[in-house]
N, CA, C and O atoms as CSV, one atom per row, in Angstrom:
chain,resi,resn,atom,element,x,y,z
A,1,UNK,N,N,126.715,128.861,59.392
A,1,UNK,CA,C,125.933,129.789,59.942
A,1,UNK,C,C,126.265,129.633,61.676
A,1,UNK,O,O,126.279,128.623,62.379
A,2,UNK,N,N,126.479,130.852,61.964
A,2,UNK,CA,C,126.617,130.667,63.817
A,2,UNK,C,C,125.544,131.608,64.540
A,2,UNK,O,O,125.281,132.762,64.202
A,3,UNK,N,N,124.952,130.866,65.643
A,3,UNK,CA,C,124.105,131.805,66.272
A,3,UNK,C,C,124.646,132.421,67.551
A,3,UNK,O,O,124.573,131.965,68.692
A,4,UNK,N,N,125.289,133.722,67.068
A,4,UNK,CA,C,125.778,134.327,68.097
A,4,UNK,C,C,125.503,135.915,68.019
A,4,UNK,O,O,125.468,136.443,66.907
A,5,UNK,N,N,125.313,136.657,69.148
A,5,UNK,CA,C,125.542,138.265,68.706
A,5,UNK,C,C,125.970,138.821,67.892
A,5,UNK,O,O,125.428,139.827,67.434
A,6,UNK,N,N,127.216,138.277,67.403
A,6,UNK,CA,C,127.924,138.929,66.684
A,6,UNK,C,C,128.745,137.913,66.009
A,6,UNK,O,O,129.646,137.330,66.613
A,7,UNK,N,N,128.407,137.633,64.526
A,7,UNK,CA,C,129.546,136.856,63.851
A,7,UNK,C,C,130.944,137.315,63.882
A,7,UNK,O,O,131.790,136.496,63.525
A,8,UNK,N,N,131.303,138.407,64.223
A,8,UNK,CA,C,132.499,138.482,63.762
A,8,UNK,C,C,133.332,138.472,65.182
A,8,UNK,O,O,134.452,138.979,65.246
A,9,UNK,N,N,132.725,137.881,66.269
A,9,UNK,CA,C,133.618,137.167,67.588
A,9,UNK,C,C,133.895,136.057,67.282
A,9,UNK,O,O,134.964,135.582,67.664
A,10,UNK,N,N,132.682,135.049,66.211
A,10,UNK,CA,C,133.180,133.856,66.065
A,10,UNK,C,C,135.088,133.911,65.315
A,10,UNK,O,O,136.079,133.256,65.638
A,11,UNK,N,N,134.883,135.060,64.189
A,11,UNK,CA,C,135.992,135.068,63.255
A,11,UNK,C,C,137.305,135.573,64.179
A,11,UNK,O,O,138.377,135.410,63.596
A,12,UNK,N,N,137.378,136.049,65.272
A,12,UNK,CA,C,138.244,136.320,65.868
A,12,UNK,C,C,139.333,134.996,66.510
A,12,UNK,O,O,138.969,133.889,66.905
A,13,UNK,N,N,140.433,135.426,66.463
A,13,UNK,CA,C,141.382,134.092,66.825
A,13,UNK,C,C,141.406,134.249,68.360
A,13,UNK,O,O,141.451,135.296,69.006
A,14,UNK,N,N,141.362,132.859,68.838
A,14,UNK,CA,C,141.589,132.605,70.285
A,14,UNK,C,C,143.135,132.945,71.015
A,14,UNK,O,O,144.232,132.476,70.711
A,15,UNK,N,N,142.761,134.000,72.152
A,15,UNK,CA,C,143.929,134.809,72.725
A,15,UNK,C,C,143.745,134.423,74.004
A,15,UNK,O,O,142.889,133.603,74.336
A,16,UNK,N,N,144.561,135.009,74.813
A,16,UNK,CA,C,144.532,135.077,76.491
A,16,UNK,C,C,143.940,136.175,77.020
A,16,UNK,O,O,144.124,136.509,78.190
A,17,UNK,N,N,143.184,136.818,76.198
A,17,UNK,CA,C,142.702,138.069,76.693
A,17,UNK,C,C,141.767,137.888,77.993
A,17,UNK,O,O,141.627,138.693,78.914
A,18,UNK,N,N,141.388,137.098,77.894
A,18,UNK,CA,C,140.154,137.055,78.983
A,18,UNK,C,C,140.463,136.110,79.981
A,18,UNK,O,O,139.549,135.880,80.773
A,19,UNK,N,N,141.755,135.374,80.177
A,19,UNK,CA,C,142.257,134.336,81.040
A,19,UNK,C,C,141.910,134.804,82.301
A,19,UNK,O,O,141.231,134.028,82.973
A,20,UNK,N,N,142.236,135.999,82.851
A,20,UNK,CA,C,142.189,136.437,84.311
A,20,UNK,C,C,140.969,137.294,84.441
A,20,UNK,O,O,140.863,137.969,85.465
A,21,UNK,N,N,139.876,137.358,83.367
A,21,UNK,CA,C,139.359,138.325,83.794
A,21,UNK,C,C,138.373,138.237,85.044
A,21,UNK,O,O,138.028,139.230,85.684
A,22,UNK,N,N,137.891,136.727,85.366
A,22,UNK,CA,C,137.285,136.728,86.654
A,22,UNK,C,C,137.557,136.888,87.762
A,22,UNK,O,O,136.794,136.570,88.675
A,23,UNK,N,N,138.801,137.462,87.951
A,23,UNK,CA,C,139.345,137.774,89.402
A,23,UNK,C,C,138.851,139.114,89.824
A,23,UNK,O,O,138.805,139.483,90.997
A,24,UNK,N,N,138.468,139.848,88.747
A,24,UNK,CA,C,137.783,140.873,89.153
A,24,UNK,C,C,136.439,140.985,90.123
A,24,UNK,O,O,135.966,141.952,90.719
A,25,UNK,N,N,135.969,139.427,90.024
A,25,UNK,CA,C,134.908,139.263,90.326
A,25,UNK,C,C,135.066,138.135,91.699
A,25,UNK,O,O,134.160,137.407,92.104
A,26,UNK,N,N,136.298,138.214,92.198
A,26,UNK,CA,C,136.825,137.135,93.097
A,26,UNK,C,C,136.452,137.040,94.284
A,26,UNK,O,O,136.396,136.017,94.967
A,27,UNK,N,N,136.043,138.672,94.719
A,27,UNK,CA,C,135.622,138.611,96.196
A,27,UNK,C,C,134.023,138.101,95.843
A,27,UNK,O,O,133.747,137.094,96.494
A,28,UNK,N,N,133.238,138.432,95.221
A,28,UNK,CA,C,131.946,137.852,94.951
A,28,UNK,C,C,131.537,136.333,94.956
A,28,UNK,O,O,130.647,135.653,95.466
A,29,UNK,N,N,132.808,136.104,93.999
A,29,UNK,CA,C,132.731,134.702,93.858
A,29,UNK,C,C,133.211,133.669,95.185
A,29,UNK,O,O,132.846,132.499,95.065
A,30,UNK,N,N,133.833,133.945,96.169
A,30,UNK,CA,C,134.138,133.208,97.302
A,30,UNK,C,C,133.246,132.622,97.938
A,30,UNK,O,O,133.644,131.660,98.595
A,31,UNK,N,N,131.920,132.903,97.994
A,31,UNK,CA,C,131.030,132.002,98.513
A,31,UNK,C,C,130.940,130.536,97.834
A,31,UNK,O,O,131.129,129.443,98.367
A,32,UNK,N,N,130.617,130.824,96.583
A,32,UNK,CA,C,130.455,129.683,95.489
A,32,UNK,C,C,131.512,128.800,95.630
A,32,UNK,O,O,131.329,127.606,95.869
A,33,UNK,N,N,133.084,129.522,95.441
A,33,UNK,CA,C,134.000,128.941,95.882
A,33,UNK,C,C,134.146,127.782,97.099
A,33,UNK,O,O,134.479,126.616,96.887
A,34,UNK,N,N,133.825,128.352,98.416
A,34,UNK,CA,C,133.873,127.764,99.336
A,34,UNK,C,C,132.805,126.577,99.033
A,34,UNK,O,O,133.188,125.407,99.021
A,35,UNK,N,N,131.716,126.856,98.837
A,35,UNK,CA,C,130.720,125.856,98.695
A,35,UNK,C,C,131.124,124.518,97.671
A,35,UNK,O,O,131.051,123.315,97.923
A,36,UNK,N,N,131.506,125.108,96.617
A,36,UNK,CA,C,132.096,123.497,95.476
A,36,UNK,C,C,133.774,123.205,96.562
A,36,UNK,O,O,134.246,122.091,96.334
A,37,UNK,N,N,134.312,123.755,97.243
A,37,UNK,CA,C,135.348,122.949,97.763
A,37,UNK,C,C,134.597,122.024,98.921
A,37,UNK,O,O,135.049,120.879,98.916
A,38,UNK,N,N,133.679,122.220,99.796
A,38,UNK,CA,C,133.049,121.530,100.760
A,38,UNK,C,C,132.204,120.606,100.173
A,38,UNK,O,O,131.592,119.738,100.796
A,39,UNK,N,N,132.162,120.803,98.874
A,39,UNK,CA,C,130.912,119.429,98.242
A,39,UNK,C,C,131.955,118.408,97.432
A,39,UNK,O,O,131.580,117.393,96.845
A,40,UNK,N,N,133.239,118.837,97.507
A,40,UNK,CA,C,134.286,118.205,96.708
A,40,UNK,C,C,134.602,118.589,95.497
A,40,UNK,O,O,135.398,117.928,94.830
A,41,UNK,N,N,134.095,119.585,95.083
A,41,UNK,CA,C,133.942,119.424,93.541
A,41,UNK,C,C,135.217,120.045,92.956
A,41,UNK,O,O,135.694,119.521,91.950
A,42,UNK,N,N,135.880,121.246,93.564
A,42,UNK,CA,C,137.314,121.721,93.498
A,42,UNK,C,C,138.298,121.605,94.654
A,42,UNK,O,O,137.921,121.387,95.806
A,43,UNK,N,N,139.169,121.710,94.415
A,43,UNK,CA,C,140.491,121.625,95.853
A,43,UNK,C,C,140.648,123.121,95.948
A,43,UNK,O,O,139.998,123.969,95.336
A,44,UNK,N,N,141.455,123.272,96.672
A,44,UNK,CA,C,141.697,124.600,97.636
A,44,UNK,C,C,142.432,125.406,96.209
A,44,UNK,O,O,142.130,126.583,96.012
A,45,UNK,N,N,143.180,124.857,95.467
A,45,UNK,CA,C,143.453,125.425,94.165
A,45,UNK,C,C,142.572,126.142,93.201
A,45,UNK,O,O,142.893,126.972,92.350
A,46,UNK,N,N,141.071,125.527,93.581
A,46,UNK,CA,C,139.987,125.934,92.397
A,46,UNK,C,C,140.030,124.690,91.232
A,46,UNK,O,O,139.000,124.494,90.588
A,47,UNK,N,N,141.093,123.950,90.998
A,47,UNK,CA,C,141.285,122.742,90.630
A,47,UNK,C,C,139.648,121.655,90.461
A,47,UNK,O,O,139.039,121.608,91.530
A,48,UNK,N,N,139.234,121.168,89.749
A,48,UNK,CA,C,138.361,120.285,90.030
A,48,UNK,C,C,138.835,118.947,89.908
A,48,UNK,O,O,139.683,118.427,89.183
A,49,UNK,N,N,138.021,118.488,90.864
A,49,UNK,CA,C,138.224,117.086,91.213
A,49,UNK,C,C,137.580,115.668,90.455
A,49,UNK,O,O,136.414,115.544,90.080
A,50,UNK,N,N,138.412,114.888,90.368
A,50,UNK,CA,C,137.545,114.012,89.451
A,50,UNK,C,C,137.090,112.733,90.409
A,50,UNK,O,O,136.375,111.842,89.951
């Protein structure tokens, strides 16, 4: 049993459809990205730092 809005969502195969979906919000996310960079959480490419 799955606790989700739609059990059919769970049955769909994994795909690349939403990979760049965040880009439509890139402008709004810019302040957060800058903050994460200044905190050393991500680098200038947006990759997580360990």
